[in-house]
Amino acid sequence: MNPRRPGFRQSARIALEDVRLSTALESATGRFRSARETAIAEFPGVEDLRDHFKHIREATVKDLGRHLRIFEESASAAGAQVHFAEDAAAAREVILDIVRKNGVKLVTKSKSMATEEIRLNHALEDAGIRAVETDLGEWIVQLAEEPPSHIIAPAIHKTKEQVAELFSAESGSGVASEISELTTHARLRLRELFLSAGVGISGGNIAVAETGSVVLVTNEGNGRMVTSLPRVHIALIGIEKVAPTWHDAGVWLALLARSATGQPLSIYTSVITGPKRSGDIDGPEEVHIVFLDNGRSRLLNTQYEEILQCIRCGACLNICPVYRVSGGHAYCGEDGEQSPYSGPIGAVVAPLLFGLDNFKALPQASTLCGACRDVCPARIDLPRMLLALRMDSVEAGLVKPLEAALERTTARVFSNEQLFEIAARFGRIGQRFLRVDLPEIAPRSFRKWWAEEGK
Amino acid sequence: MTADEKHSAFFNRLDEHARPASIPAFWKSIRRFDDRIARFRESQEAVKGRVIDVQGLGKAFQVIADVLAEISASRVVLNDEAPLDMFREADFNGVQFNRLADFRGDPAGWQTVCERADAGITSAEALLAETGTVICSSGPGKSRLVSLLPPVHIVICPVERFTTDIFTWLEARDGVWPANTVLISGPSKTADIEQTMSVGMHGPKKLVVIIYGEGDAKGER
């Protein structure tokens, strides 16, 4: 396990000094950004589509209970078993129970942030069950015993040489550091496991209420393997990921991949509606869908409800000037606990779901530039909630007294013309003695300039 | 707490704050493509898929023979669906065909032949022009492993099954959903190592879509 890094500031500093990491981050997020821009621009009426989607998400989240009940009914009718877990512990228990009942010792997993959130792999390991991540990036970080550093590109921080080392250690034989060699190696190695696992665990991008279907998107095809080959399939899904109808799910799909990777659709969009039917030759005999609350219902009807409209596309990570230099691993609590969600979405959701006390530094990790709001397919006002969380921190006394006093003073000075002029005068003199690389304070304030020359 | 009590406690937390809201009417697709095959091909080729359009089913089968020869396939798995039922194995010398129809009641045996096959051939229930998407469902005669386990997936589909995009497809589709439907928009790929594109991760490394028509080859209805 990596040494635990305390707090955002400390771990961001470590990331900033890592030249290789920052190069990888900038190139990867840059690629995602331009691909997204192209894919969004190519879709006629995309701004209307986003408004439409916002409306869908807003209305769905307002009435989650109703849509989840409809899902439960339709999924049960299709032969699936639906479970509802209040918190991480309850979700782990439900899943462990199913795995144990089936006497299974090997589980294959497709990428799921929700399973990261409940630390499922550790729970399975503790119970003597081997859980193998099968998304290439997730498998790499699992072998490295690290958490994922990006929602959709978990191993963004690894070089091919590092990957070759990990694969060689795992297989006990040398693997060359060519990318094609590495993917072929992973294909063969993981194929054996796909074929022998007794349970497949996935997340779910969308839960479609009207038909009780789980929608899962992947590019590699591991999502299809995990939901087609093992005898039992378990999907863990946050309660907010429900779409009332297929019309709504269609809009969701049209925006998801475009926002995430800039693809019009991911390579595979799987729709799973219950276990195999009579007449089907293959497919799981049992399908379980576990809905996870874990603090989400607490946000309903509060100023933070809007965050439940998120579809975890990762567009806000790629655009964020803070994420782009700090990377996903920097988003951790004061005690070093890693948040599975990073970037602007992580900075809002981690304090709300896992505690503001521990994650108080994350809402500060933003310039409030608003770029995240501009790219969000659901037009979530992330900066508004980052500010609100900062206010909550002050009210809860989580900000150091000196820092709070300084900020209060600054606010007073900046909002008062005379005080501002006096401060600027002192600043101009004081600046001469400071050895800090900052632009010089203008000889004349804007107000003065306007009064004298403007109009 | 009993399971029932837990269930109602779970929903009580949600219902406490419920504010009934109406979901907006559905999104009507505004996309139009003059040449749907061209758009489909463009989308597929962008992700290294291959699209071949021909006149007539006989010609389509001939193309399958060419593709199989090209990849030196000796073992092929086949779904038991139209138009594959018209397939005459005699036309393909030296290729061993395993048909789903011969494996009813033997899922383990079927999985093994799929795992060992050089190519899997299926049809598709719909083609989405916009995204270059092939839609395959599970059901009687339709295995999900044929399009998943072999290194090459060949799709043979009549041009009439073209539709514009996901919205027009969803609007037109009716009936219950099968246990599994997959929208396939290219061969399997990954960019997880150094953001470098690599085709053929877990699913098929090659995807060949053969579209056949009788009249208009442009894919217009």
XYZ file of C-alpha atoms in Angstrom:
676
model
C 0.000 0.000 0.000
C 1.154 3.505 -0.742
C 2.109 5.605 2.232
C -1.012 7.450 3.357
C -0.855 11.072 2.431
C -2.496 13.462 4.811
C -4.841 16.037 3.302
C -5.174 17.639 -0.089
C -2.465 20.278 0.329
C 0.229 17.788 1.233
C -0.647 15.261 -1.445
C -1.147 17.892 -4.139
C 2.359 19.134 -3.366
C 3.732 15.615 -3.854
C 1.875 15.385 -7.175
C 3.142 18.767 -8.358
C 6.742 17.659 -7.877
C 6.165 14.512 -9.929
C 7.097 15.643 -13.437
C 6.106 12.359 -15.066
C 2.682 12.470 -13.457
C 1.999 16.035 -14.520
C 3.039 15.323 -18.110
C 0.763 12.270 -18.226
C -2.102 14.184 -16.660
C -1.856 17.105 -19.034
C -1.656 14.913 -22.122
C -4.521 12.624 -21.075
C -6.889 15.325 -19.907
C -5.998 17.403 -22.977
C -6.955 14.543 -25.243
C -10.250 13.995 -23.418
C -11.003 17.722 -23.562
C -10.511 18.106 -27.289
C -12.318 14.831 -28.065
C -15.258 15.974 -25.965
C -15.369 19.357 -27.630
C -15.419 17.798 -31.110
C -18.080 15.226 -30.196
C -20.322 17.823 -28.545
C -19.979 20.273 -31.444
C -20.841 17.515 -33.928
C -24.260 16.895 -32.376
C -26.937 19.244 -33.746
C -29.000 20.869 -31.019
C -26.686 19.669 -28.273
C -27.362 22.645 -26.015
C -31.091 21.894 -26.144
C -30.313 18.247 -25.469
C -28.365 19.254 -22.367
C -31.234 21.449 -21.152
C -33.579 18.542 -21.739
C -31.262 16.212 -19.814
C -30.958 18.675 -16.935
C -34.732 18.713 -16.710
C -34.882 14.893 -16.693
C -32.249 14.578 -13.974
C -33.797 17.295 -11.842
C -37.272 15.775 -11.998
C -36.005 12.226 -11.401
C -33.980 13.083 -8.315
C -36.919 14.978 -6.807
C -38.955 11.801 -6.844
C -36.370 9.035 -6.472
C -38.502 6.761 -4.304
C -41.198 6.453 -6.942
C -38.775 5.614 -9.746
C -36.887 3.081 -7.628
C -40.154 1.339 -6.726
C -41.028 1.092 -10.411
C -37.544 -0.285 -11.085
C -37.934 -2.858 -8.331
C -41.238 -4.019 -9.740
C -40.060 -4.294 -13.366
C -36.722 -5.903 -12.515
C -38.437 -8.460 -10.282
C -40.878 -9.233 -13.067
C -37.874 -9.900 -15.306
C -36.519 -12.331 -12.708
C -33.820 -10.165 -11.123
C -33.466 -9.700 -7.373
C -33.335 -6.114 -6.162
C -31.679 -5.125 -2.880
C -31.504 -1.774 -1.130
C -28.478 -0.938 1.012
C -28.613 1.942 3.445
C -24.849 2.326 3.735
C -21.526 0.840 2.674
C -21.607 -1.842 5.368
C -25.075 -2.999 4.350
C -24.071 -3.148 0.678
C -20.958 -5.184 1.484
C -23.048 -7.562 3.559
C -25.604 -8.124 0.792
C -22.887 -8.795 -1.779
C -20.785 -11.029 0.486
C -23.888 -12.996 1.336
C -24.646 -13.735 -2.318
C -21.042 -14.709 -3.064
C -20.847 -16.977 -0.007
C -24.216 -18.618 -0.674
C -22.925 -19.608 -4.097
C -19.720 -21.002 -2.593
C -17.666 -18.845 -4.935
C -13.957 -18.125 -4.363
C -13.216 -16.118 -7.513
C -15.054 -12.970 -8.558
C -14.413 -10.916 -11.703
C -15.250 -7.232 -11.589
C -15.830 -4.604 -14.199
C -15.010 -1.016 -13.311
C -17.339 0.437 -10.713
C -16.833 3.572 -8.674
C -19.616 2.486 -6.323
C -17.663 -0.650 -5.371
C -14.637 1.571 -4.730
C -16.838 3.725 -2.542
C -17.802 0.784 -0.331
C -14.253 -0.693 -0.416
C -15.706 -3.950 -1.649
C -12.446 -5.570 -2.733
C -11.016 -5.432 0.773
C -14.178 -6.910 2.228
C -14.081 -9.748 -0.285
C -10.410 -10.406 0.394
C -11.030 -10.460 4.141
C -13.660 -13.101 3.506
C -11.154 -15.204 1.557
C -12.642 -14.350 -1.833
C -10.395 -13.282 -4.681
C -11.761 -10.290 -6.583
C -10.056 -9.425 -9.852
C -10.532 -6.096 -11.586
C -10.818 -6.651 -15.334
C -10.803 -3.158 -16.806
C -7.190 -2.865 -17.930
C -6.552 0.356 -16.003
C -8.307 -0.935 -12.901
C -6.322 -4.184 -13.023
C -3.088 -2.193 -13.220
C -3.913 -0.085 -10.170
C -5.141 -3.182 -8.343
C -1.800 -4.916 -8.962
C -0.020 -1.752 -7.812
C -2.261 -1.685 -4.722
C -3.258 1.878 -5.473
C -6.633 3.537 -5.812
C -7.758 4.712 -9.291
C -6.664 8.248 -10.112
C -9.306 9.159 -12.682
C -12.970 8.169 -12.985
C -12.601 6.827 -16.510
C -8.836 6.345 -16.844
C -7.785 4.780 -13.539
C -4.115 4.189 -14.421
C -3.558 7.601 -15.980
C -0.459 7.987 -13.773
C 1.363 4.785 -14.815
C 3.991 4.410 -17.543
C 4.233 1.319 -19.751
C 7.483 0.344 -18.026
C 5.754 0.405 -14.662
C 2.902 -1.664 -16.092
C 5.368 -4.218 -17.502
C 6.945 -4.555 -14.068
C 3.570 -5.145 -12.440
C 2.539 -7.728 -15.055
C 5.883 -9.534 -14.798
C 5.605 -9.717 -11.024
C 2.017 -10.988 -11.200
C 2.673 -13.688 -13.807
C 6.167 -14.642 -12.672
C 7.546 -14.229 -16.185
C 8.995 -11.285 -18.077
C 6.538 -9.130 -20.026
C 7.929 -6.611 -22.522
C 7.011 -2.970 -22.087
C 5.405 -2.630 -25.528
C 1.805 -1.509 -25.260
C 0.561 -4.192 -27.683
C 2.429 -6.883 -25.714
C 0.959 -5.607 -22.488
C -2.621 -5.638 -23.737
C -2.204 -9.108 -25.268
C -0.803 -10.365 -21.988
C -3.733 -8.897 -20.070
C -6.214 -10.311 -22.592
C -4.941 -13.872 -22.156
C -4.457 -13.667 -18.429
C -7.858 -12.161 -17.707
C -9.654 -14.404 -20.207
C -8.819 -17.440 -18.039
C -10.315 -15.674 -15.052
C -13.457 -14.559 -16.906
C -14.115 -18.184 -17.807
C -13.609 -19.558 -14.319
C -15.204 -16.932 -12.055
C -18.448 -17.881 -10.320
C -19.704 -14.355 -9.747
C -19.348 -11.216 -11.851
C -19.668 -7.841 -10.133
C -20.300 -4.658 -12.069
C -21.509 -1.169 -11.459
C -24.275 0.298 -13.543
C -24.278 3.486 -15.566
C -28.071 3.664 -15.730
C -30.928 1.784 -14.080
C -33.968 2.066 -16.363
C -37.092 1.980 -14.201
C -39.742 1.133 -16.779
C -38.080 -2.160 -17.750
C -35.870 -2.919 -14.736
C -32.797 -2.881 -16.983
C -29.209 -2.160 -15.989
C -27.153 -0.325 -18.618
C -23.405 -0.776 -18.555
C -20.932 0.866 -20.934
C -17.349 -0.255 -21.577
C -14.862 -0.007 -24.420
C -12.876 -3.137 -23.645
C -15.741 -5.602 -23.429
C -14.990 -6.616 -19.861
C -18.435 -5.417 -18.837
C -19.930 -7.924 -21.267
C -17.681 -10.741 -20.001
C -18.493 -10.108 -16.351
C -22.233 -9.990 -17.001
C -22.382 -12.893 -19.468
C -20.003 -15.632 -18.291
C -20.324 -16.159 -14.510
C -23.390 -17.960 -13.160
C -24.259 -14.965 -10.975
C -24.172 -11.265 -11.825
C -24.322 -8.552 -9.159
C -24.631 -4.870 -10.083
C -24.027 -2.187 -7.442
C -25.631 1.135 -8.339
C -26.067 4.471 -6.553
C -29.736 5.301 -6.028
C -29.439 8.453 -8.136
C -28.539 6.569 -11.346
C -32.132 5.830 -12.241
C -33.783 6.872 -15.524
C -37.578 6.687 -15.511
C -37.993 5.572 -19.128
C -35.980 4.467 -22.138
C -36.501 7.885 -23.703
C -34.620 9.362 -20.764
C -31.948 6.660 -20.926
C -31.457 7.453 -24.628
C -30.680 11.086 -23.853
C -28.380 9.958 -21.060
C -26.469 7.639 -23.427
C -26.229 10.301 -26.124
C -24.437 12.572 -23.650
C -22.469 10.111 -21.496
C -19.728 8.938 -23.856
C -19.561 12.270 -25.678
C -18.850 14.011 -22.382
C -16.519 11.339 -21.037
C -14.217 10.273 -23.861
C -15.634 12.193 -26.803
C -17.041 9.031 -28.397
C -20.553 9.193 -29.868
C -21.239 5.960 -27.962
C -18.849 3.715 -26.071
C -17.856 0.561 -27.948
C -20.207 -1.614 -25.901
C -23.465 -0.539 -24.320
C -24.901 -3.586 -22.557
C -28.512 -3.698 -21.467
C -29.179 -6.384 -18.864
C -32.811 -7.174 -18.086
C -32.924 -10.039 -15.631
C -31.193 -13.440 -15.806
C -31.106 -15.719 -18.852
C -34.543 -16.692 -20.161
C -35.736 -20.123 -21.137
C -34.398 -20.658 -24.635
C -31.225 -18.631 -23.944
C -28.057 -20.702 -24.280
C -25.899 -18.403 -22.162
C -26.080 -15.653 -19.580
C -26.215 -15.563 -15.784
C -28.784 -17.628 -13.938
C -29.049 -15.068 -11.154
C -29.008 -11.291 -11.476
C -28.879 -9.117 -8.367
C -29.126 -5.347 -8.363
C -27.968 -3.605 -5.195
C -28.954 0.041 -4.795
C -26.628 2.071 -2.589
C -27.773 5.055 -0.530
C -24.699 5.709 1.654
C -25.573 9.304 2.462
C -27.236 10.249 -0.813
C -30.772 10.499 0.597
C -29.464 12.989 3.175
C -28.911 15.454 0.338
C -32.481 15.364 -0.951
C -34.317 18.659 -0.654
C -31.174 20.500 0.485
C -29.001 22.965 -1.401
C -26.829 19.957 -2.336
C -29.529 17.868 -4.003
C -28.279 18.957 -7.423
C -25.110 16.880 -7.019
C -27.269 13.746 -7.301
C -27.846 14.631 -10.962
C -24.231 13.648 -11.728
C -23.677 10.754 -14.159
C -19.930 10.335 -13.425
C -18.677 11.141 -16.918
C -15.486 12.796 -15.691
C -15.728 15.862 -17.962
C -15.312 18.171 -14.953
C -12.050 16.442 -14.011
C -10.521 16.936 -17.442
C -11.346 20.639 -17.577
C -10.423 21.514 -13.973
C -7.201 23.518 -13.629
C -6.679 22.043 -10.156
C -7.289 18.405 -11.080
C -5.109 18.728 -14.164
C -2.024 19.407 -12.065
C -2.832 17.571 -8.842
C -4.308 14.316 -10.181
C -6.855 12.075 -8.531
C -4.734 10.798 -5.663
C -4.530 14.264 -4.144
C -8.242 14.167 -3.332
C -7.961 12.638 0.099
C -9.063 13.344 3.629
C -7.079 14.788 6.511
C -6.505 11.225 7.732
C -5.195 10.132 4.330
C -8.391 8.330 3.313
C -8.664 8.411 -0.463
C -11.877 9.652 -2.052
C -12.907 7.444 -4.980
C -14.257 10.586 -6.631
C -11.813 13.346 -7.540
C -11.864 16.636 -9.415
C -14.727 19.100 -8.944
C -17.318 16.337 -8.509
C -15.132 14.693 -5.865
C -14.569 18.002 -4.110
C -18.334 18.324 -3.650
C -19.413 14.734 -3.206
C -16.647 13.484 -0.882
C -17.361 15.997 1.929
C -21.109 15.426 1.519
C -21.027 11.627 1.542
C -17.958 10.878 3.652
C -17.852 13.870 6.021
C -16.865 17.532 5.761
C -14.625 17.147 8.806
C -12.223 14.805 7.074
C -12.613 16.215 3.561
C -12.754 19.916 4.452
C -9.763 20.741 2.231
C -11.425 19.540 -0.977
C -13.917 22.403 -1.508
C -10.916 24.732 -1.247
C -9.206 22.854 -4.085
C -10.883 24.966 -6.730
C -10.354 28.320 -8.409
C -14.138 28.662 -8.844
C -13.485 29.383 -12.516
C -16.742 27.692 -13.489
C -15.333 25.543 -16.303
C -16.773 22.417 -14.649
C -20.277 23.846 -14.798
C -19.806 24.716 -18.468
C -18.874 21.159 -19.511
C -21.250 19.233 -17.253
C -23.801 17.363 -19.407
C -26.392 17.923 -16.654
C -25.275 21.540 -16.169
C -24.640 20.977 -12.468
C -23.649 24.185 -10.712
C -20.560 22.783 -9.011
C -19.013 26.171 -8.099
C -22.167 27.132 -6.200
C -21.885 24.013 -4.063
C -18.129 24.397 -3.572
C -18.817 27.860 -2.147
C -21.651 26.579 0.017
C -19.365 23.876 1.425
C -16.750 26.515 2.245
C -19.403 28.402 4.177
C -20.375 25.222 5.976
C -16.718 24.730 6.934
C -16.548 28.171 8.491
C -19.823 27.691 10.322
C -18.725 24.320 11.633
C -15.506 25.873 12.910
C -13.358 23.775 10.607
C -11.276 26.742 9.470
C -8.295 27.805 11.611
C -9.141 30.936 13.658
C -6.254 32.959 12.208
C -7.205 32.013 8.646
C -10.846 32.871 9.310
C -9.886 36.245 10.821
C -7.657 37.094 7.851
C -10.395 36.184 5.373
C -12.937 38.251 7.282
C -10.579 41.235 7.243
C -9.871 40.820 3.540
C -13.584 40.692 2.814
C -14.132 43.924 4.775
C -11.272 45.701 3.012
C -12.309 44.580 -0.455
C -15.877 45.725 0.013
C -15.002 49.201 1.302
C -13.616 51.784 -1.129
C -11.593 53.801 1.376
C -10.134 50.799 3.134
C -9.219 49.317 -0.237
C -7.351 52.477 -1.309
C -5.423 52.562 1.968
C -4.561 48.872 1.690
C -3.406 49.338 -1.904
C -1.160 52.239 -0.871
C 0.445 50.092 1.842
C 0.656 47.244 -0.581
C 2.571 49.252 -3.173
C 5.165 50.186 -0.564
C 5.238 46.788 1.131
C 5.609 44.972 -2.164
C 9.083 46.431 -2.679
C 10.360 44.506 0.299
C 8.710 41.218 -0.591
C 10.571 38.632 -2.623
C 7.466 37.041 -4.107
C 6.868 36.620 -7.816
C 3.615 38.553 -8.171
C 2.468 41.211 -10.631
C 2.986 44.728 -9.323
C -0.002 46.506 -7.844
C -1.099 49.167 -10.343
C -0.007 52.724 -9.488
C -3.625 53.823 -9.783
C -6.687 51.821 -8.776
C -9.299 51.116 -11.439
C -11.800 53.274 -9.594
C -9.433 56.215 -9.735
C -8.594 55.589 -13.342
C -12.293 55.482 -14.207
C -12.997 58.672 -12.314
C -10.174 60.506 -14.046
C -10.117 59.140 -17.587
C -13.052 56.847 -18.121
C -16.583 57.747 -19.255
C -34.947 -5.076 11.857
C -36.606 -7.483 9.463
C -35.977 -7.270 5.744
C -39.396 -5.659 5.247
C -38.717 -3.038 7.916
C -35.359 -2.238 6.353
C -37.053 -1.903 2.979
C -39.625 0.566 4.273
C -37.003 2.498 6.245
C -34.990 2.816 3.036
C -37.938 4.179 1.100
C -39.112 6.377 3.969
C -35.845 8.285 3.763
C -36.570 8.974 0.099
C -40.292 9.628 0.363
C -39.862 12.107 3.181
C -38.459 14.579 0.645
C -40.347 13.530 -2.472
C -41.663 16.352 -4.617
C -43.551 14.856 -7.539
C -42.218 16.313 -10.764
C -43.152 15.554 -14.324
C -40.508 14.183 -16.645
C -40.210 16.140 -19.906
C -41.593 14.658 -23.110
C -39.159 12.604 -25.125
C -36.357 13.952 -27.274
C -37.166 13.864 -30.945
C -34.134 13.153 -33.097
C -33.301 15.979 -35.475
C -30.578 14.075 -37.274
C -30.851 13.266 -40.976
C -28.256 11.481 -43.074
C -28.543 11.518 -46.845
C -26.343 8.461 -47.054
C -26.775 6.286 -43.994
C -24.260 3.658 -45.075
C -21.620 6.340 -45.579
C -22.227 7.758 -42.114
C -22.222 4.257 -40.601
C -18.966 3.416 -42.363
C -17.327 6.667 -41.297
C -18.184 6.006 -37.632
C -16.990 2.392 -37.772
C -13.758 3.175 -39.571
C -12.936 5.870 -37.022
C -12.610 3.048 -34.470
C -11.023 0.515 -36.858
C -14.187 -1.384 -37.695
C -14.840 -2.532 -41.256
C -18.022 -2.122 -43.277
C -18.799 -3.889 -46.558
C -22.028 -3.259 -48.456
C -23.159 -5.582 -51.211
C -26.160 -6.437 -53.361
C -27.973 -9.615 -52.465
C -27.598 -12.306 -49.829
C -25.583 -14.570 -52.122
C -22.965 -11.877 -52.530
C -22.966 -11.285 -48.755
C -22.165 -14.952 -48.118
C -19.404 -14.718 -50.699
C -17.920 -11.809 -48.756
C -18.045 -13.888 -45.569
C -16.056 -16.594 -47.375
C -13.478 -13.998 -48.407
C -13.179 -12.610 -44.898
C -12.805 -16.076 -43.388
C -10.100 -16.918 -45.929
C -8.351 -13.625 -45.218
C -8.073 -14.367 -41.500
C -7.362 -18.070 -42.180
C -10.300 -19.108 -40.040
C -10.697 -22.822 -39.568
C -13.300 -22.844 -36.792
C -16.361 -20.645 -36.873
C -19.374 -20.322 -34.551
C -22.745 -19.319 -35.887
C -25.959 -18.031 -34.344
C -29.154 -19.779 -35.324
C -30.982 -16.739 -36.724
C -32.049 -15.346 -40.093
C -30.347 -14.959 -42.527
C -27.687 -17.351 -41.199
C -30.085 -20.259 -41.590
C -29.626 -19.822 -45.344
C -25.920 -20.394 -44.989
C -24.605 -23.363 -46.992
C -21.531 -24.814 -45.392
C -20.621 -26.588 -48.608
C -19.598 -23.191 -49.976
C -16.758 -22.974 -47.494
C -14.158 -25.632 -47.946
C -11.992 -26.472 -44.994
C -13.923 -24.432 -42.445
C -15.496 -26.170 -39.482
C -18.837 -24.608 -38.543
C -20.448 -24.951 -35.147
C -24.080 -23.917 -35.147
C -25.887 -22.923 -32.003
C -28.743 -25.194 -33.135
C -26.512 -28.232 -32.519
C -25.701 -27.252 -28.939
C -29.143 -26.922 -27.365
C -28.938 -28.142 -23.800
C -25.145 -28.024 -23.784
C -24.140 -24.521 -22.671
C -20.727 -25.681 -21.431
C -19.930 -27.292 -24.773
C -21.128 -24.162 -26.564
C -18.921 -21.917 -24.408
C -15.929 -24.088 -25.261
C -16.487 -23.929 -29.027
C -17.016 -20.158 -28.820
C -13.788 -19.808 -26.855
C -11.863 -21.826 -29.468
C -13.435 -20.298 -32.579
C -11.521 -18.033 -34.946
C -14.644 -16.081 -35.783
C -18.261 -15.699 -34.686
C -21.066 -14.789 -37.088
C -24.326 -13.139 -36.045
C -27.005 -10.993 -37.554
C -28.245 -7.783 -35.939
C -31.679 -6.462 -35.091
C -30.810 -2.878 -35.995
C -28.028 -0.661 -37.329
C -27.653 2.919 -36.096
C -26.250 5.125 -38.845
C -25.121 7.986 -36.630
C -22.842 6.039 -34.322
C -21.986 3.044 -36.525
C -23.745 0.784 -34.053
C -24.800 -2.851 -34.464
C -27.492 -4.062 -32.060
C -27.572 -7.731 -31.003
C -29.907 -9.367 -28.515
C -29.997 -12.679 -26.676
C -32.853 -15.086 -27.205
C -33.656 -18.418 -28.797
C -31.043 -19.018 -31.494
C -29.078 -15.980 -30.357
C -26.031 -16.522 -28.165
C -24.263 -13.585 -26.563
C -20.905 -15.397 -26.606
C -20.706 -15.629 -30.419
C -20.174 -11.885 -30.652
C -17.930 -11.780 -27.583
C -15.405 -14.609 -27.239
C -13.948 -15.171 -30.762
C -11.233 -12.757 -31.952
C -13.325 -11.777 -34.991
C -17.014 -10.848 -35.058
C -18.767 -10.853 -38.438
C -22.204 -9.288 -38.666
C -24.477 -9.858 -41.642
C -27.508 -7.616 -41.780
C -30.079 -6.514 -44.366
C -30.040 -2.819 -45.191
C -33.705 -2.495 -44.144
C -32.637 -2.638 -40.528
C -30.982 0.762 -40.717
C -32.292 3.499 -38.493
C -30.897 6.974 -37.880
C -29.776 6.987 -34.260
C -30.482 5.728 -30.766
C -33.562 7.935 -30.508
C -35.239 6.695 -33.672
C -34.372 3.123 -32.677
C -35.875 3.474 -29.194
C -38.957 5.166 -30.604
C -39.574 2.377 -33.090
C -38.753 -0.581 -30.850
C -41.509 -2.290 -28.914
C -42.058 -5.480 -26.971
C -40.300 -6.766 -23.869
C -36.554 -6.415 -23.525
C -34.575 -9.643 -23.814
C -32.206 -10.644 -20.997
C -29.325 -9.075 -22.903
C -29.104 -6.467 -25.627
C -25.783 -5.017 -26.658
C -25.051 -1.982 -28.779
C -21.724 -2.637 -30.487
C -19.982 0.385 -32.010
C -16.628 -1.087 -33.020
C -14.029 -3.698 -32.114
C -12.981 -3.906 -28.464
C -10.380 -1.320 -27.515
C -8.521 0.307 -24.658
C -6.423 3.400 -24.099
C -5.624 2.661 -20.479
C -1.834 2.497 -20.861
C -0.359 5.904 -21.591
C -3.586 6.897 -23.366
C -2.425 4.970 -26.422
C -5.168 3.329 -28.440
C -4.912 -0.434 -28.632
C -7.550 -2.462 -30.484
C -8.659 -5.882 -29.215
C -8.717 -5.753 -25.438
C -11.219 -8.291 -24.107
C -13.804 -8.551 -26.880
C -13.258 -9.163 -30.616
C -10.147 -7.608 -32.157
C -11.903 -7.263 -35.501
C -15.432 -6.307 -36.369
C -16.696 -6.764 -39.937
C -20.201 -5.551 -40.740
C -21.668 -6.836 -44.002
C -24.762 -4.945 -45.087
C -26.744 -6.387 -47.961
C -29.617 -4.926 -49.921
C -31.655 -5.962 -52.889
C -32.476 -2.585 -54.360
C -31.032 0.663 -53.179
C -27.477 0.179 -51.944
C -27.424 3.609 -50.318
C -29.493 2.447 -47.392
C -32.388 4.785 -48.038
C -35.833 3.597 -47.174
